């Protein structure tokens, strides 16, 4: 079978290029889109993510603020910063990098972000808008990026059986909502750690989205021949031969699965680059909506 490799780098570039004109238009009318990225603590992976988000803003002419707060930052101090950012007219998007240190109540922090500036789409108002299919809401960037990849490659979803592996609020549940919604019209099954006969459930999928966080859990016997496979997982596995002592693998055993499917995302270079591109897209949308009043 000839397999299409769903190229996230290229598709993310298309998304970014499509934002240039709307950004220029907003700037012309005195509304430069602005994103505040808040990092609490010194988790190295979070630091990398935050820096790449700020860099992506710079490349597009989006104003950005990076708040790198010490691990000891209290809940009250963090909520006070969120309050200030909610009121700052230069800021249209607020993102608190996950995971924060254990003493921070992340759900409470998210509830304090103005839903109009919640470009991660985690606030309960935006979760509700996704389920209600209200287009003014913000959809979490990773599932939004998966849908953009699917759309960009012209992959049909209507009437197809989509299996979403994972039920997190960040990926699995919003992905299932998008697939079952009226724009995609798929028939959706959500599978998770308690699902019985996981391989068999996955084998019934025309579209399989893996968001589990378990290296190469999805093997060849999980795949219906011709299926489309979207691998959201980013897992570090030790590899003494790699320059950093580890390599990145997805939730899918790529070399075993790829020959069976009609299309598949690589890791890295698949869903990962889409996430940041969709964050830029959500920030521009927030600026447009807030400036329109
Ligand atoms: P999570 O830990 O919040 O959720 C994992 C889900 O997988 C849970 O719902 C759990 O029920 C399910 N699960 C766990 N073990 C299972 C098993 N053995 N069989 C079936 N289901 C199982 O993780 P998350 O935040 O949704 O992230 C999932 C993966 O996606 C991680 O590897 C993460 O690094 C990656 N991720 C990538 C991006 C990106 O930009 N590409 C963004 C977010 C997350």
mmCIF file of C-alpha atoms and ligand atoms in Angstrom:
data_model
loop_
_atom_site.group_PDB
_atom_site.id
_atom_site.type_symbol
_atom_site.label_atom_id
_atom_site.label_comp_id
_atom_site.label_asym_id
_atom_site.label_seq_id
_atom_site.Cartn_x
_atom_site.Cartn_y
_atom_site.Cartn_z
ATOM 1 C CA UNK A 1 0.000 0.000 0.000
ATOM 2 C CA UNK A 2 1.257 3.505 -0.790
ATOM 3 C CA UNK A 3 1.159 5.458 2.455
ATOM 4 C CA UNK A 4 0.831 9.230 2.589
ATOM 5 C CA UNK A 5 3.061 10.724 5.269
ATOM 6 C CA UNK A 6 1.064 13.558 6.831
ATOM 7 C CA UNK A 7 3.697 16.284 7.023
ATOM 8 C CA UNK A 8 3.041 18.494 10.047
ATOM 9 C CA UNK A 9 5.942 20.832 9.347
ATOM 10 C CA UNK A 10 4.671 21.696 5.864
ATOM 11 C CA UNK A 11 1.043 21.974 6.965
ATOM 12 C CA UNK A 12 1.998 24.158 9.936
ATOM 13 C CA UNK A 13 3.802 26.454 7.513
ATOM 14 C CA UNK A 14 0.624 26.726 5.412
ATOM 15 C CA UNK A 15 -1.330 27.632 8.567
ATOM 16 C CA UNK A 16 1.244 30.268 9.556
ATOM 17 C CA UNK A 17 1.348 31.739 6.038
ATOM 18 C CA UNK A 18 -2.441 32.028 6.022
ATOM 19 C CA UNK A 19 -2.210 34.107 9.217
ATOM 20 C CA UNK A 20 0.106 36.755 7.757
ATOM 21 C CA UNK A 21 -2.604 38.788 5.988
ATOM 22 C CA UNK A 22 -5.069 38.774 8.940
ATOM 23 C CA UNK A 23 -2.239 39.790 11.300
ATOM 24 C CA UNK A 24 -1.190 42.645 9.000
ATOM 25 C CA UNK A 25 -4.801 43.802 8.806
ATOM 26 C CA UNK A 26 -5.202 43.758 12.597
ATOM 27 C CA UNK A 27 -1.934 45.660 13.053
ATOM 28 C CA UNK A 28 -3.058 48.271 10.487
ATOM 29 C CA UNK A 29 -6.153 48.952 12.558
ATOM 30 C CA UNK A 30 -4.081 49.331 15.742
ATOM 31 C CA UNK A 31 -4.701 45.841 17.152
ATOM 32 C CA UNK A 32 -1.447 43.883 17.319
ATOM 33 C CA UNK A 33 -2.273 40.358 18.492
ATOM 34 C CA UNK A 34 -0.571 39.617 21.824
ATOM 35 C CA UNK A 35 0.119 36.361 23.666
ATOM 36 C CA UNK A 36 1.300 35.942 27.274
ATOM 37 C CA UNK A 37 3.000 32.643 28.078
ATOM 38 C CA UNK A 38 3.387 31.835 31.764
ATOM 39 C CA UNK A 39 5.836 29.215 33.010
ATOM 40 C CA UNK A 40 6.046 28.286 36.685
ATOM 41 C CA UNK A 41 9.106 26.263 37.708
ATOM 42 C CA UNK A 42 12.019 24.911 35.742
ATOM 43 C CA UNK A 43 10.804 21.776 33.958
ATOM 44 C CA UNK A 44 13.215 21.514 30.988
ATOM 45 C CA UNK A 45 10.626 20.228 28.485
ATOM 46 C CA UNK A 46 8.197 23.051 29.469
ATOM 47 C CA UNK A 47 10.985 25.578 29.007
ATOM 48 C CA UNK A 48 11.569 24.306 25.455
ATOM 49 C CA UNK A 49 7.818 24.477 24.655
ATOM 50 C CA UNK A 50 7.497 28.013 26.056
ATOM 51 C CA UNK A 51 10.507 29.249 24.104
ATOM 52 C CA UNK A 52 9.218 27.777 20.853
ATOM 53 C CA UNK A 53 5.821 29.450 21.403
ATOM 54 C CA UNK A 54 7.490 32.837 21.944
ATOM 55 C CA UNK A 55 9.683 32.293 18.875
ATOM 56 C CA UNK A 56 6.645 31.436 16.752
ATOM 57 C CA UNK A 57 5.051 34.744 17.828
ATOM 58 C CA UNK A 58 8.179 36.678 16.877
ATOM 59 C CA UNK A 59 8.250 35.097 13.419
ATOM 60 C CA UNK A 60 4.674 36.197 12.722
ATOM 61 C CA UNK A 61 4.809 39.692 14.235
ATOM 62 C CA UNK A 62 2.620 38.704 17.196
ATOM 63 C CA UNK A 63 3.479 40.594 20.393
ATOM 64 C CA UNK A 64 4.464 38.241 23.212
ATOM 65 C CA UNK A 65 5.265 38.303 26.903
ATOM 66 C CA UNK A 66 7.113 35.454 28.592
ATOM 67 C CA UNK A 67 6.629 35.146 32.341
ATOM 68 C CA UNK A 68 9.141 32.684 33.837
ATOM 69 C CA UNK A 69 8.174 32.417 37.513
ATOM 70 C CA UNK A 70 10.113 30.546 40.209
ATOM 71 C CA UNK A 71 8.892 27.153 41.448
ATOM 72 C CA UNK A 72 7.973 28.712 44.848
ATOM 73 C CA UNK A 73 5.385 31.033 43.223
ATOM 74 C CA UNK A 74 2.171 30.778 45.254
ATOM 75 C CA UNK A 75 -1.302 30.138 43.890
ATOM 76 C CA UNK A 76 -2.303 33.678 44.972
ATOM 77 C CA UNK A 77 0.644 35.254 43.136
ATOM 78 C CA UNK A 78 -0.172 33.311 39.983
ATOM 79 C CA UNK A 79 -3.862 34.288 40.146
ATOM 80 C CA UNK A 80 -2.820 37.933 40.590
ATOM 81 C CA UNK A 81 -0.706 37.722 37.421
ATOM 82 C CA UNK A 82 -3.640 36.169 35.542
ATOM 83 C CA UNK A 83 -5.879 39.023 36.769
ATOM 84 C CA UNK A 84 -3.404 41.593 35.416
ATOM 85 C CA UNK A 85 -3.097 39.791 32.075
ATOM 86 C CA UNK A 86 -6.893 39.561 31.784
ATOM 87 C CA UNK A 87 -6.979 43.370 32.030
ATOM 88 C CA UNK A 88 -3.934 44.101 29.843
ATOM 89 C CA UNK A 89 -5.222 45.439 26.489
ATOM 90 C CA UNK A 90 -1.994 44.361 24.730
ATOM 91 C CA UNK A 91 -2.707 40.714 25.584
ATOM 92 C CA UNK A 92 -5.348 38.670 23.720
ATOM 93 C CA UNK A 93 -4.158 35.167 24.601
ATOM 94 C CA UNK A 94 -3.033 33.770 27.964
ATOM 95 C CA UNK A 95 -1.410 30.380 28.303
ATOM 96 C CA UNK A 96 -0.115 28.764 31.493
ATOM 97 C CA UNK A 97 2.317 26.021 30.525
ATOM 98 C CA UNK A 98 1.342 22.588 31.838
ATOM 99 C CA UNK A 99 2.260 20.903 34.119
ATOM 100 C CA UNK A 100 2.749 23.491 36.908
ATOM 101 C CA UNK A 101 4.442 22.456 40.188
ATOM 102 C CA UNK A 102 2.256 20.187 42.367
ATOM 103 C CA UNK A 103 1.249 22.917 44.884
ATOM 104 C CA UNK A 104 -0.515 24.861 42.083
ATOM 105 C CA UNK A 105 -4.201 24.089 41.488
ATOM 106 C CA UNK A 106 -4.148 24.126 37.680
ATOM 107 C CA UNK A 107 -7.925 23.864 37.276
ATOM 108 C CA UNK A 108 -8.444 26.946 39.450
ATOM 109 C CA UNK A 109 -5.828 28.879 37.478
ATOM 110 C CA UNK A 110 -7.582 27.998 34.221
ATOM 111 C CA UNK A 111 -10.949 29.110 35.636
ATOM 112 C CA UNK A 112 -9.427 32.544 36.351
ATOM 113 C CA UNK A 113 -8.345 33.122 32.738
ATOM 114 C CA UNK A 114 -10.802 35.338 30.846
ATOM 115 C CA UNK A 115 -12.474 32.785 28.491
ATOM 116 C CA UNK A 116 -12.086 35.295 25.648
ATOM 117 C CA UNK A 117 -8.283 35.049 26.160
ATOM 118 C CA UNK A 118 -8.175 31.286 26.823
ATOM 119 C CA UNK A 119 -6.292 30.348 23.637
ATOM 120 C CA UNK A 120 -5.548 26.848 25.016
ATOM 121 C CA UNK A 121 -9.301 26.174 25.111
ATOM 122 C CA UNK A 122 -9.217 24.646 28.604
ATOM 123 C CA UNK A 123 -11.661 27.000 30.402
ATOM 124 C CA UNK A 124 -15.059 25.388 31.164
ATOM 125 C CA UNK A 125 -16.777 28.016 28.974
ATOM 126 C CA UNK A 126 -14.687 26.940 25.985
ATOM 127 C CA UNK A 127 -15.145 23.243 26.764
ATOM 128 C CA UNK A 128 -18.904 23.892 26.667
ATOM 129 C CA UNK A 129 -18.654 25.901 23.437
ATOM 130 C CA UNK A 130 -16.829 23.010 21.758
ATOM 131 C CA UNK A 131 -19.590 20.588 22.712
ATOM 132 C CA UNK A 132 -22.218 23.159 21.671
ATOM 133 C CA UNK A 133 -20.332 23.694 18.374
ATOM 134 C CA UNK A 134 -20.269 27.447 19.031
ATOM 135 C CA UNK A 135 -17.587 28.794 16.654
ATOM 136 C CA UNK A 136 -16.705 31.715 18.964
ATOM 137 C CA UNK A 137 -15.049 29.292 21.422
ATOM 138 C CA UNK A 138 -11.438 28.170 21.558
ATOM 139 C CA UNK A 139 -10.553 24.558 20.781
ATOM 140 C CA UNK A 140 -7.406 23.018 22.346
ATOM 141 C CA UNK A 141 -4.507 23.442 19.930
ATOM 142 C CA UNK A 142 -3.407 19.802 19.551
ATOM 143 C CA UNK A 143 -6.759 18.306 18.460
ATOM 144 C CA UNK A 144 -7.384 21.416 16.357
ATOM 145 C CA UNK A 145 -4.022 20.749 14.659
ATOM 146 C CA UNK A 146 -4.959 17.096 14.044
ATOM 147 C CA UNK A 147 -8.191 18.205 12.333
ATOM 148 C CA UNK A 148 -6.287 20.743 10.235
ATOM 149 C CA UNK A 149 -3.911 17.995 9.049
ATOM 150 C CA UNK A 150 -6.848 15.727 8.190
ATOM 151 C CA UNK A 151 -8.560 18.593 6.303
ATOM 152 C CA UNK A 152 -5.422 19.732 4.528
ATOM 153 C CA UNK A 153 -4.782 16.243 3.118
ATOM 154 C CA UNK A 154 -8.413 15.923 2.024
ATOM 155 C CA UNK A 155 -9.047 12.874 4.222
ATOM 156 C CA UNK A 156 -12.777 12.133 4.302
ATOM 157 C CA UNK A 157 -14.291 11.815 7.795
ATOM 158 C CA UNK A 158 -18.066 11.768 7.217
ATOM 159 C CA UNK A 159 -19.545 8.399 8.145
ATOM 160 C CA UNK A 160 -16.099 6.976 8.948
ATOM 161 C CA UNK A 161 -15.419 5.152 12.192
ATOM 162 C CA UNK A 162 -12.884 7.139 14.205
ATOM 163 C CA UNK A 163 -11.328 5.618 17.313
ATOM 164 C CA UNK A 164 -9.687 8.062 19.706
ATOM 165 C CA UNK A 165 -7.254 6.350 22.022
ATOM 166 C CA UNK A 166 -7.031 8.453 25.232
ATOM 167 C CA UNK A 167 -9.625 10.529 27.080
ATOM 168 C CA UNK A 168 -7.632 13.532 28.374
ATOM 169 C CA UNK A 169 -9.147 17.012 28.436
ATOM 170 C CA UNK A 170 -6.171 18.257 26.387
ATOM 171 C CA UNK A 171 -6.332 15.788 23.497
ATOM 172 C CA UNK A 172 -8.664 12.778 23.649
ATOM 173 C CA UNK A 173 -12.001 14.312 24.646
ATOM 174 C CA UNK A 174 -11.786 17.462 22.471
ATOM 175 C CA UNK A 175 -10.553 15.337 19.536
ATOM 176 C CA UNK A 176 -13.607 13.091 19.887
ATOM 177 C CA UNK A 177 -15.892 16.170 20.042
ATOM 178 C CA UNK A 178 -14.378 17.575 16.847
ATOM 179 C CA UNK A 179 -14.670 14.283 14.984
ATOM 180 C CA UNK A 180 -18.294 13.717 16.000
ATOM 181 C CA UNK A 181 -19.266 17.351 15.291
ATOM 182 C CA UNK A 182 -21.193 18.512 12.250
ATOM 183 C CA UNK A 183 -18.049 19.664 10.453
ATOM 184 C CA UNK A 184 -16.554 16.136 10.433
ATOM 185 C CA UNK A 185 -19.542 13.801 10.925
ATOM 186 C CA UNK A 186 -17.506 10.766 11.981
ATOM 187 C CA UNK A 187 -18.819 7.943 14.164
ATOM 188 C CA UNK A 188 -16.602 8.057 17.222
ATOM 189 C CA UNK A 189 -15.409 5.567 19.813
ATOM 190 C CA UNK A 190 -13.266 6.749 22.719
ATOM 191 C CA UNK A 191 -10.930 4.054 24.067
ATOM 192 C CA UNK A 192 -8.855 4.357 27.238
ATOM 193 C CA UNK A 193 -6.870 2.458 29.860
ATOM 194 C CA UNK A 194 -9.910 0.385 30.949
ATOM 195 C CA UNK A 195 -11.069 -0.511 27.424
ATOM 196 C CA UNK A 196 -11.348 -4.246 26.884
ATOM 197 C CA UNK A 197 -9.888 -5.812 23.730
ATOM 198 C CA UNK A 198 -8.096 -2.608 22.794
ATOM 199 C CA UNK A 199 -6.438 -4.045 19.678
ATOM 200 C CA UNK A 200 -9.814 -5.233 18.371
ATOM 201 C CA UNK A 201 -11.497 -1.863 19.035
ATOM 202 C CA UNK A 202 -8.680 -0.055 17.247
ATOM 203 C CA UNK A 203 -8.813 -2.515 14.348
ATOM 204 C CA UNK A 204 -12.348 -1.328 13.614
ATOM 205 C CA UNK A 205 -11.096 2.241 13.003
ATOM 206 C CA UNK A 206 -10.970 3.937 9.615
ATOM 207 C CA UNK A 207 -9.257 6.805 11.456
ATOM 208 C CA UNK A 208 -7.204 6.038 14.564
ATOM 209 C CA UNK A 209 -5.976 8.882 16.783
ATOM 210 C CA UNK A 210 -3.490 7.771 19.440
ATOM 211 C CA UNK A 211 -3.036 10.103 22.443
ATOM 212 C CA UNK A 212 -1.915 7.839 25.230
ATOM 213 C CA UNK A 213 1.671 8.664 26.175
ATOM 214 C CA UNK A 214 2.848 5.040 25.939
ATOM 215 C CA UNK A 215 5.724 4.472 23.503
ATOM 216 C CA UNK A 216 4.699 2.369 20.503
ATOM 217 C CA UNK A 217 1.584 0.927 22.187
ATOM 218 C CA UNK A 218 -0.185 0.772 18.814
ATOM 219 C CA UNK A 219 1.154 -2.217 16.931
ATOM 220 C CA UNK A 220 0.430 -3.704 13.505
ATOM 221 C CA UNK A 221 -2.422 -5.883 14.873
ATOM 222 C CA UNK A 222 -4.270 -2.660 15.960
ATOM 223 C CA UNK A 223 -4.611 -1.510 12.348
ATOM 224 C CA UNK A 224 -7.320 -2.069 9.755
ATOM 225 C CA UNK A 225 -5.570 -2.119 6.343
ATOM 226 C CA UNK A 226 -5.971 1.295 4.729
ATOM 227 C CA UNK A 227 -6.644 3.154 7.982
ATOM 228 C CA UNK A 228 -5.505 6.734 8.643
ATOM 229 C CA UNK A 229 -3.331 6.950 11.760
ATOM 230 C CA UNK A 230 -2.743 10.174 13.689
ATOM 231 C CA UNK A 231 -0.037 9.768 16.333
ATOM 232 C CA UNK A 232 -0.205 12.476 19.009
ATOM 233 C CA UNK A 233 2.221 10.814 21.423
ATOM 234 C CA UNK A 234 5.598 12.324 22.193
ATOM 235 C CA UNK A 235 7.632 9.925 24.306
ATOM 236 C CA UNK A 236 11.307 9.977 25.208
ATOM 237 C CA UNK A 237 12.927 6.553 25.115
ATOM 238 C CA UNK A 238 16.497 5.929 26.198
ATOM 239 C CA UNK A 239 18.890 5.405 23.313
ATOM 240 C CA UNK A 240 22.601 5.321 24.061
ATOM 241 C CA UNK A 241 23.397 5.859 20.351
ATOM 242 C CA UNK A 242 21.382 9.130 20.166
ATOM 243 C CA UNK A 243 23.308 12.387 20.745
ATOM 244 C CA UNK A 244 21.155 13.349 23.765
ATOM 245 C CA UNK A 245 20.897 9.802 25.119
ATOM 246 C CA UNK A 246 17.226 9.525 24.124
ATOM 247 C CA UNK A 247 15.040 9.621 21.040
ATOM 248 C CA UNK A 248 11.429 10.687 20.534
ATOM 249 C CA UNK A 249 8.849 8.104 19.577
ATOM 250 C CA UNK A 250 5.097 8.292 19.256
ATOM 251 C CA UNK A 251 2.353 6.082 20.660
ATOM 252 C CA UNK A 252 2.452 4.140 17.377
ATOM 253 C CA UNK A 253 5.089 1.634 16.289
ATOM 254 C CA UNK A 254 5.692 3.591 13.081
ATOM 255 C CA UNK A 255 7.816 1.095 11.137
ATOM 256 C CA UNK A 256 5.397 -1.796 11.795
ATOM 257 C CA UNK A 257 2.195 0.214 11.195
ATOM 258 C CA UNK A 258 3.150 2.470 8.297
ATOM 259 C CA UNK A 259 3.039 -0.239 5.555
ATOM 260 C CA UNK A 260 -0.575 -1.052 6.516
ATOM 261 C CA UNK A 261 -2.103 2.425 6.517
ATOM 262 C CA UNK A 262 -3.195 4.831 3.812
ATOM 263 C CA UNK A 263 -1.852 7.825 5.760
ATOM 264 C CA UNK A 264 0.125 8.358 8.963
ATOM 265 C CA UNK A 265 1.766 11.168 10.915
ATOM 266 C CA UNK A 266 5.453 10.802 11.782
ATOM 267 C CA UNK A 267 6.904 11.594 15.228
ATOM 268 C CA UNK A 268 8.515 14.061 15.296
ATOM 269 C CA UNK A 269 7.255 16.282 12.476
ATOM 270 C CA UNK A 270 3.571 15.301 12.528
ATOM 271 C CA UNK A 271 1.153 16.633 15.132
ATOM 272 C CA UNK A 272 3.821 18.498 17.170
ATOM 273 C CA UNK A 273 4.412 21.431 14.759
ATOM 274 C CA UNK A 274 0.641 21.751 14.210
ATOM 275 C CA UNK A 275 0.034 22.466 17.910
ATOM 276 C CA UNK A 276 2.068 25.680 17.929
ATOM 277 C CA UNK A 277 0.658 26.827 14.585
ATOM 278 C CA UNK A 278 -2.891 26.444 15.958
ATOM 279 C CA UNK A 279 -1.888 28.415 19.074
ATOM 280 C CA UNK A 280 -0.922 31.279 16.762
ATOM 281 C CA UNK A 281 -4.223 30.869 14.941
ATOM 282 C CA UNK A 282 -6.185 30.954 18.220
ATOM 283 C CA UNK A 283 -4.291 34.084 19.331
ATOM 284 C CA UNK A 284 -5.182 35.896 16.100
ATOM 285 C CA UNK A 285 -8.820 34.782 16.522
ATOM 286 C CA UNK A 286 -8.846 36.097 20.128
ATOM 287 C CA UNK A 287 -7.454 39.449 18.978
ATOM 288 C CA UNK A 288 -10.035 39.675 16.180
ATOM 289 C CA UNK A 289 -12.920 38.847 18.524
ATOM 290 C CA UNK A 290 -11.794 41.129 21.369
ATOM 291 C CA UNK A 291 -11.053 44.080 19.059
ATOM 292 C CA UNK A 292 -14.480 43.669 17.410
ATOM 293 C CA UNK A 293 -15.966 44.160 20.918
HETATM 294 P P1 LIG B 1 -2.800 11.917 29.534
HETATM 295 O O1 LIG B 1 -1.809 11.149 30.338
HETATM 296 O O2 LIG B 1 -3.521 13.056 30.133
HETATM 297 O O3 LIG B 1 -3.905 10.903 28.969
HETATM 298 C C1 LIG B 1 -3.554 9.638 28.485
HETATM 299 C C2 LIG B 1 -4.804 8.856 28.164
HETATM 300 O O4 LIG B 1 -4.419 7.574 27.669
HETATM 301 C C3 LIG B 1 -5.694 8.596 29.382
HETATM 302 O O5 LIG B 1 -6.992 9.011 29.050
HETATM 303 C C4 LIG B 1 -5.657 7.091 29.614
HETATM 304 O O6 LIG B 1 -6.933 6.547 29.913
HETATM 305 C C5 LIG B 1 -5.187 6.555 28.279
HETATM 306 N N1 LIG B 1 -4.314 5.389 28.474
HETATM 307 C C6 LIG B 1 -3.235 5.282 29.277
HETATM 308 N N2 LIG B 1 -2.692 4.061 29.164
HETATM 309 C C7 LIG B 1 -3.444 3.375 28.292
HETATM 310 C C8 LIG B 1 -3.386 2.055 27.762
HETATM 311 N N3 LIG B 1 -2.428 1.204 28.122
HETATM 312 N N4 LIG B 1 -4.324 1.703 26.874
HETATM 313 C C9 LIG B 1 -5.280 2.560 26.484
HETATM 314 N N5 LIG B 1 -5.385 3.829 26.944
HETATM 315 C C10 LIG B 1 -4.476 4.233 27.826
HETATM 316 O O7 LIG B 1 -2.003 12.342 28.224
HETATM 317 P P2 LIG B 1 -2.286 13.522 27.142
HETATM 318 O O8 LIG B 1 -1.991 14.843 27.738
HETATM 319 O O9 LIG B 1 -3.579 13.299 26.447
HETATM 320 O O10 LIG B 1 -1.091 13.201 26.113
HETATM 321 C C11 LIG B 1 -1.016 11.975 25.422
HETATM 322 C C12 LIG B 1 0.267 11.927 24.620
HETATM 323 O O11 LIG B 1 0.250 12.986 23.675
HETATM 324 C C13 LIG B 1 1.551 12.134 25.436
HETATM 325 O O12 LIG B 1 2.577 11.364 24.843
HETATM 326 C C14 LIG B 1 1.852 13.594 25.254
HETATM 327 O O13 LIG B 1 3.222 13.889 25.377
HETATM 328 C C15 LIG B 1 1.384 13.817 23.845
HETATM 329 N N6 LIG B 1 0.982 15.194 23.543
HETATM 330 C C16 LIG B 1 1.470 15.710 22.386
HETATM 331 C C17 LIG B 1 1.105 16.992 22.018
HETATM 332 C C18 LIG B 1 1.630 17.529 20.725
HETATM 333 O O14 LIG B 1 1.710 18.719 20.530
HETATM 334 N N7 LIG B 1 1.957 16.666 19.768
HETATM 335 C C19 LIG B 1 0.265 17.763 22.831
HETATM 336 C C20 LIG B 1 -0.257 17.186 23.994
HETATM 337 C C21 LIG B 1 0.113 15.882 24.339
#
